[in-house]
Coordinates of C-alpha atoms in Angstrom, one line a residue:
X1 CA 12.1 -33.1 -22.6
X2 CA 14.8 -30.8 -24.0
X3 CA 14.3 -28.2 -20.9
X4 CA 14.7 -31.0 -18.3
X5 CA 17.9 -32.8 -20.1
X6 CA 18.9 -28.6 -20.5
X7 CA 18.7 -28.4 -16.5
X8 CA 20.1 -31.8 -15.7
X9 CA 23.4 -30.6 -18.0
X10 CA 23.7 -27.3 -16.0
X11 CA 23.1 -28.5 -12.7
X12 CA 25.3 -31.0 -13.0
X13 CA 28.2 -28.9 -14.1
X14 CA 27.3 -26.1 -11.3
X15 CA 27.5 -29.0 -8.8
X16 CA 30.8 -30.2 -10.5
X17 CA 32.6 -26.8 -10.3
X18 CA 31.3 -26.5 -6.6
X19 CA 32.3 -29.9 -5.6
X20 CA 36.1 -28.6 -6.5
X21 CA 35.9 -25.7 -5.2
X22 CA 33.9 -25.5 -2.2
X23 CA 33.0 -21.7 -1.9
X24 CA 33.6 -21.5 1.4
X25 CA 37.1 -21.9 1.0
X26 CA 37.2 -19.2 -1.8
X27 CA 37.1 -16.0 1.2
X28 CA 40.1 -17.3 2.5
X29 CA 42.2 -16.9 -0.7
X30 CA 44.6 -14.1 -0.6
X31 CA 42.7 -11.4 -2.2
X32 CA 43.7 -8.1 -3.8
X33 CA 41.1 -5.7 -2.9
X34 CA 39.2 -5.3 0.2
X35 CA 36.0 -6.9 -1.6
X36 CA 36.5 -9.5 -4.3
X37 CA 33.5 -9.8 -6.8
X38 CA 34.5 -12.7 -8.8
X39 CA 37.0 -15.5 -8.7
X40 CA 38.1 -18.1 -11.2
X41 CA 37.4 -21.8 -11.1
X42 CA 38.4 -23.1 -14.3
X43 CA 40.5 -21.9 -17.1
X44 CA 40.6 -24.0 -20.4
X45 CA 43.1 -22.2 -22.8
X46 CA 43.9 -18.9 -22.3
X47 CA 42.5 -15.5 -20.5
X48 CA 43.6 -12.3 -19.4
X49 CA 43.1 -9.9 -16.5
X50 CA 43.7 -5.8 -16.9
X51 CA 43.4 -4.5 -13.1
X52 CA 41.6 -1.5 -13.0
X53 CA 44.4 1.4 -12.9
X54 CA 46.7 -0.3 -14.7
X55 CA 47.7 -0.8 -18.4
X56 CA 49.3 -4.1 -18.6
X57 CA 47.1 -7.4 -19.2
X58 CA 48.0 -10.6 -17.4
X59 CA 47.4 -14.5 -17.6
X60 CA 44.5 -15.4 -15.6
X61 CA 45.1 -18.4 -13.4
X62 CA 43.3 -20.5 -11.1
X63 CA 41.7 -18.8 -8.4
X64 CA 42.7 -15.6 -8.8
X65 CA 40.1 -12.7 -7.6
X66 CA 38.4 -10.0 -9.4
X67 CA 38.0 -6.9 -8.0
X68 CA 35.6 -3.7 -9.2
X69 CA 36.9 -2.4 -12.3
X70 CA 39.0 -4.9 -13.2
X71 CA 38.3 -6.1 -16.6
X72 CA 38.8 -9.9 -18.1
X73 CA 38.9 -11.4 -21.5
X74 CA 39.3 -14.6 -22.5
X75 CA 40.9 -15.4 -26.1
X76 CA 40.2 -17.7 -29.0
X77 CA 39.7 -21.4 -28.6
X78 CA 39.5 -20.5 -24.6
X79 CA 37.0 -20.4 -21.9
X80 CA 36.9 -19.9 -18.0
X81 CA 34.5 -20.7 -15.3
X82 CA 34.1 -17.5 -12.5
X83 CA 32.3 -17.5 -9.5
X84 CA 30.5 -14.6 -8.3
X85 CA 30.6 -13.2 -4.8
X86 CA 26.8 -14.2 -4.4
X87 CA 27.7 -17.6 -5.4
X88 CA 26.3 -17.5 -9.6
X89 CA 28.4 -19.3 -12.0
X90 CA 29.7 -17.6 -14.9
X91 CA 30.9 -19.5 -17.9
X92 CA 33.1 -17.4 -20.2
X93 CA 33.0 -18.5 -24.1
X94 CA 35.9 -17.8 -26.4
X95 CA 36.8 -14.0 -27.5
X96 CA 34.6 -12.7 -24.6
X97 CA 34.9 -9.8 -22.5
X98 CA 33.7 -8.4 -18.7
X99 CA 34.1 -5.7 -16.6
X100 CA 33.2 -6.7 -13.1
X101 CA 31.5 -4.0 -10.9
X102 CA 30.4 -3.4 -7.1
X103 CA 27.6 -4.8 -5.8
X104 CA 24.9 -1.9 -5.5
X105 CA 23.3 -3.7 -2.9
X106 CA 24.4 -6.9 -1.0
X107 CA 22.3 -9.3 -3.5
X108 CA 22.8 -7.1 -6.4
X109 CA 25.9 -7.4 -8.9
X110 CA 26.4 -5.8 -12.0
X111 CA 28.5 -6.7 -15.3
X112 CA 29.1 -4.8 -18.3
X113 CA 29.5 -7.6 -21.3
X114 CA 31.4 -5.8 -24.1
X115 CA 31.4 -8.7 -26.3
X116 CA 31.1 -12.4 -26.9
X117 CA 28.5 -15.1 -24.7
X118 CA 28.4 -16.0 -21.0
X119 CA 26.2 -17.9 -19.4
X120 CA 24.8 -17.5 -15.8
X121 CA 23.7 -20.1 -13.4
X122 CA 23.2 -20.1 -10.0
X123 CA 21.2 -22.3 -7.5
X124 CA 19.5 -19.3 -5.9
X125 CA 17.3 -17.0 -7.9
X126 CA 19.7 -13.9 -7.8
X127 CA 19.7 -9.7 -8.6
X128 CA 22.0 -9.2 -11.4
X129 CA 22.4 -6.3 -14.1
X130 CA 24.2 -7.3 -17.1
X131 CA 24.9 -4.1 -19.2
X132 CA 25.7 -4.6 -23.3
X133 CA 26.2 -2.1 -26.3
X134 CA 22.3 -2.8 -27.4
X135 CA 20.4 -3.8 -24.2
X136 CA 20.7 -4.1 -20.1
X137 CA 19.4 -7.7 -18.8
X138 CA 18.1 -7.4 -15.3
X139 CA 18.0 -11.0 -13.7
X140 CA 15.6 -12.7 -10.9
X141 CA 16.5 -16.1 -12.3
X142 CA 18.5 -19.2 -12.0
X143 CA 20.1 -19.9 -15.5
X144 CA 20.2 -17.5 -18.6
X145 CA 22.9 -16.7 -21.7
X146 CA 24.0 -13.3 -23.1
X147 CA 25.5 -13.2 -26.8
X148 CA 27.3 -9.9 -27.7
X149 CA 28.0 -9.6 -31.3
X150 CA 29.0 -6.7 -33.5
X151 CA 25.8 -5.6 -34.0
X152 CA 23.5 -7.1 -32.1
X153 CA 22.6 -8.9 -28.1
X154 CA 20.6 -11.8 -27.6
X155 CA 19.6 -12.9 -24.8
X156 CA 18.1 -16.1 -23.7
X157 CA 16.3 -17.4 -20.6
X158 CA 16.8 -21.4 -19.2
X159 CA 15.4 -20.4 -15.9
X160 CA 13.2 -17.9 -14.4
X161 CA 12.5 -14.5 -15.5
X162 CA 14.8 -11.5 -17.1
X163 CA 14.1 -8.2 -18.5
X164 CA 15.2 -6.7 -21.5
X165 CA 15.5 -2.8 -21.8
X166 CA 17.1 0.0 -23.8
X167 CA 16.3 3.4 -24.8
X168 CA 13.7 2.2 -27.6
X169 CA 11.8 0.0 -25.4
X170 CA 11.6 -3.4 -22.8
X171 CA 10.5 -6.8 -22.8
X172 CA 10.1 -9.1 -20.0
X173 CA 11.2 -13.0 -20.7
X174 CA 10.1 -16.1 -18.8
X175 CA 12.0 -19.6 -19.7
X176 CA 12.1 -20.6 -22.8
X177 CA 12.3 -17.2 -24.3
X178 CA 14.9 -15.1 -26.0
X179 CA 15.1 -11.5 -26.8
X180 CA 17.3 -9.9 -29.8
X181 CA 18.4 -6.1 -29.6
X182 CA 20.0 -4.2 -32.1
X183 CA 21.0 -0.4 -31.9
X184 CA 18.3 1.8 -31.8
X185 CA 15.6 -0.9 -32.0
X186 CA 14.0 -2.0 -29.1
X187 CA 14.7 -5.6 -28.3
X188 CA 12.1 -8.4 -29.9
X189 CA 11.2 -11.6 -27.8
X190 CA 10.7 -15.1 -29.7
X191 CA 11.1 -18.4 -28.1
X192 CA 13.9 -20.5 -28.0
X193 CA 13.5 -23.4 -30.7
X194 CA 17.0 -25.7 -30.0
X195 CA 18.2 -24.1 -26.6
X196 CA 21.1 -26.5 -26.5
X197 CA 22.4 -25.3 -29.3
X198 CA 23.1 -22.1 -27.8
X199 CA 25.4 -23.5 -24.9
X200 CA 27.5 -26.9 -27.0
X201 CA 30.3 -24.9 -26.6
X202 CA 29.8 -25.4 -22.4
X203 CA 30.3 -28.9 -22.5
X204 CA 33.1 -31.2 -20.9
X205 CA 34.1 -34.1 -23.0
X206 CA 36.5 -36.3 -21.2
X207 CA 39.4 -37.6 -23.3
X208 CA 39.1 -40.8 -24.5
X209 CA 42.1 -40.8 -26.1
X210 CA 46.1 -40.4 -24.8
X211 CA 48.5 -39.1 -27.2
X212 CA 52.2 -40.2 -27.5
X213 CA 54.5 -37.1 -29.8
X214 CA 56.1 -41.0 -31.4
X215 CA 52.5 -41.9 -32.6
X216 CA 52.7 -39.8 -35.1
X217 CA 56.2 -40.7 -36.7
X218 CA 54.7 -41.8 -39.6
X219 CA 52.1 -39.5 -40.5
X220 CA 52.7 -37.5 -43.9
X221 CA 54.3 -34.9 -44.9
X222 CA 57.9 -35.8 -43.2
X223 CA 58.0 -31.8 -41.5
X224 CA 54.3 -32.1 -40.0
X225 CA 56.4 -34.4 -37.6
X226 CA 58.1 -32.0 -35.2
X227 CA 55.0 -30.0 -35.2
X228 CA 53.1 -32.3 -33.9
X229 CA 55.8 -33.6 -31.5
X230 CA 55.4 -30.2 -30.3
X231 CA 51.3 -29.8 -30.0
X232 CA 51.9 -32.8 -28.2
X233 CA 54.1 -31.8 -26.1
X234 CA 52.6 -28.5 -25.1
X235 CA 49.2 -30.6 -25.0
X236 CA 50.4 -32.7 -22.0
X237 CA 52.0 -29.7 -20.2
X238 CA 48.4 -28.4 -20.1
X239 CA 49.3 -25.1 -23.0
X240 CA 46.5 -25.4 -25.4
X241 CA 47.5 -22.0 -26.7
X242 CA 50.7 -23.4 -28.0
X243 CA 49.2 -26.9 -29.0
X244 CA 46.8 -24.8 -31.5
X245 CA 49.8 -22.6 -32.7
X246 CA 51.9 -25.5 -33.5
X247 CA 49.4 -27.2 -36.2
X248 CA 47.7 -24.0 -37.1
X249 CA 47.7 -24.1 -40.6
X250 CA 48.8 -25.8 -43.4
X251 CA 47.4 -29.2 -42.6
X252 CA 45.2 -30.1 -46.0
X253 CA 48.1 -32.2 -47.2
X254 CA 48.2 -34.7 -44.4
X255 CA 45.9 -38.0 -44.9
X256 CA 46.7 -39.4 -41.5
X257 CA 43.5 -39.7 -39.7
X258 CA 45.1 -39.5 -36.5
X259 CA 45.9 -36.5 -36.4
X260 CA 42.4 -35.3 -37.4
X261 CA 41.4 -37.2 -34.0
X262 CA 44.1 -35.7 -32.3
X263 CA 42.9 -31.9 -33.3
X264 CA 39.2 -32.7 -32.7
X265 CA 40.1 -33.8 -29.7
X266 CA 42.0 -30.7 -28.5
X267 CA 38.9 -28.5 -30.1
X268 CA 36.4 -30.4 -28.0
X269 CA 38.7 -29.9 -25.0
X270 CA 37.4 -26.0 -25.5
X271 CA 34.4 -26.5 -26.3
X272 CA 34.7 -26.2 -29.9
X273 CA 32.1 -28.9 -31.2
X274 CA 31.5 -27.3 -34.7
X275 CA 34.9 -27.3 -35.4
X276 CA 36.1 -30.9 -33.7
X277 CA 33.2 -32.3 -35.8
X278 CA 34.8 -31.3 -38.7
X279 CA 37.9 -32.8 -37.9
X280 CA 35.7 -35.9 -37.1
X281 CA 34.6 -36.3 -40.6
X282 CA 37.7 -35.6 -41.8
X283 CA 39.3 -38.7 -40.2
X284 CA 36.6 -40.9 -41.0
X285 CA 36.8 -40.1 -44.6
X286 CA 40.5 -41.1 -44.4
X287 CA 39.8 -44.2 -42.2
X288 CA 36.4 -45.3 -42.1

């Protein structure tokens, strides 16, 4: 039951981005290079692009092309939607990193993941390398997540079949199934026990609330005022960089639940659901 709910989420959201963005319109874009290997759909917060070449990163905006070499990260309380060349979906987590390469073949792309998660999903079983510090992923699935941490990759399977390989050994994974790498160890399968878990921070929760700066007039202390006037502010004009900045710390004195709702809100908004339940909590404490 989980799998099938699992699919039903992801296909839904593939069909989403594709209903906005018909791919067929994405080849007549200006483009930068003579072949583009990725393009971006959606970007919630902030992300960067460094073009191969050149030293200078840039803001990533919507539909913007990514060409061989060219390298994207996307920053904290962030994520961003790409579409591949062959048509996969690639969902971006927070303090992620990619370096987009040529195709080696016509079906067959290659990534290098240098750190954080992204989740692939397309609705043709696909040829795709993803290269890591601690293990290579070669795809002929539909739907499968890479984790990059410090020391470690793990790599999980939704949707047909991925292999696992370093120097120390290789391990083949069907859905359902997960593999863990560290350096110098060969990577381990085990089976995925919550596989939702692994992709809350994907989900699109639609505001349910609208924010006014002159809601907040009277929460406490008097100079948490202005900064939320401004989170608003920036909020509505679509930076959630700047929102975030504006209330980043020193909240533990207010005991206005609203604004707990207000920042949960903006966490969910990126996918933050650990954090935004939290703030939940928070707010029902103050005002059951």
């Amino acid at each position: 039951m989980m799998r099938i709910g699992l699919r039903l989420l992801m296909t839904a959201a593939f069909f989403l981005i594709i209903a906005i963005i018909p791919l067929t319109s994405l080849a007549a874009e200006v483009q930068t290079c003579d072949y583009w290997v990725g393009k971006a759909v959606s970007v919630e917060g902030d992300a960067e692009m460094l073009r191969a070449g050149e030293t200078l990163w840039r803001p990533v905006k919507f539909k913007d092309t990514f060409c061989a070499g060219d390298m994207l990260r996307v920053l904290k309380r962030s994520r961003a939607d790409i579409v591949l060349a062959n048509e996969t979906i690639l969902r971006l987590d927070q303090n992620t990193t990619i370096i987009f390469s040529r195709p080696r073949q016509e079906t067959t792309f290659f990534l290098e993941l240098i750190s954080g998660i992204a989740h692939f999903f397309s609705r043709f079983r696909r040829s795709l390398t993803v290269a890591t510090p601690f293990v290579n992923a070669s795809v002929e699935g539909t739907e499968f997540l890479v984790d990059v941490s410090e020391n470690k990759t793990l790599v999980s399977v939704f949707e047909g079949r991925v292999t696992t390989s370093n120097t120390s050994g290789s391990v083949t994974l069907t859905a359902g199934q997960s593999a863990e790498a560290e350096a110098g160890r060969a990577p381990v399968a085990r089976h995925l026990v919550r596989p939702l878990d692994a992709v809350q921070w994907m989900l699109y929760y639609p505001p349910v609330f609208y924010y006014r700066p002159a809601g907040f007039e009277a929460a406490p202390p008097a100079e948490w005022q202005e900064k939320i006037r401004k989170s608003v502010e920036f909020y509505q004009k679509g930076d959630l960089r700047k929102a975030f900045e504006s209330i980043e710390t020193g909240a533990e004195d207010i005991r206005d639940s609203r604004f707990f709702d207000y920042r949960a809100s903006l966490l969910l908004s990126v996918g933050r659901v650990d954090e935004a339940k939290a703030d939940i909590e928070k707010a029902l404490s103050l005002d059951p």
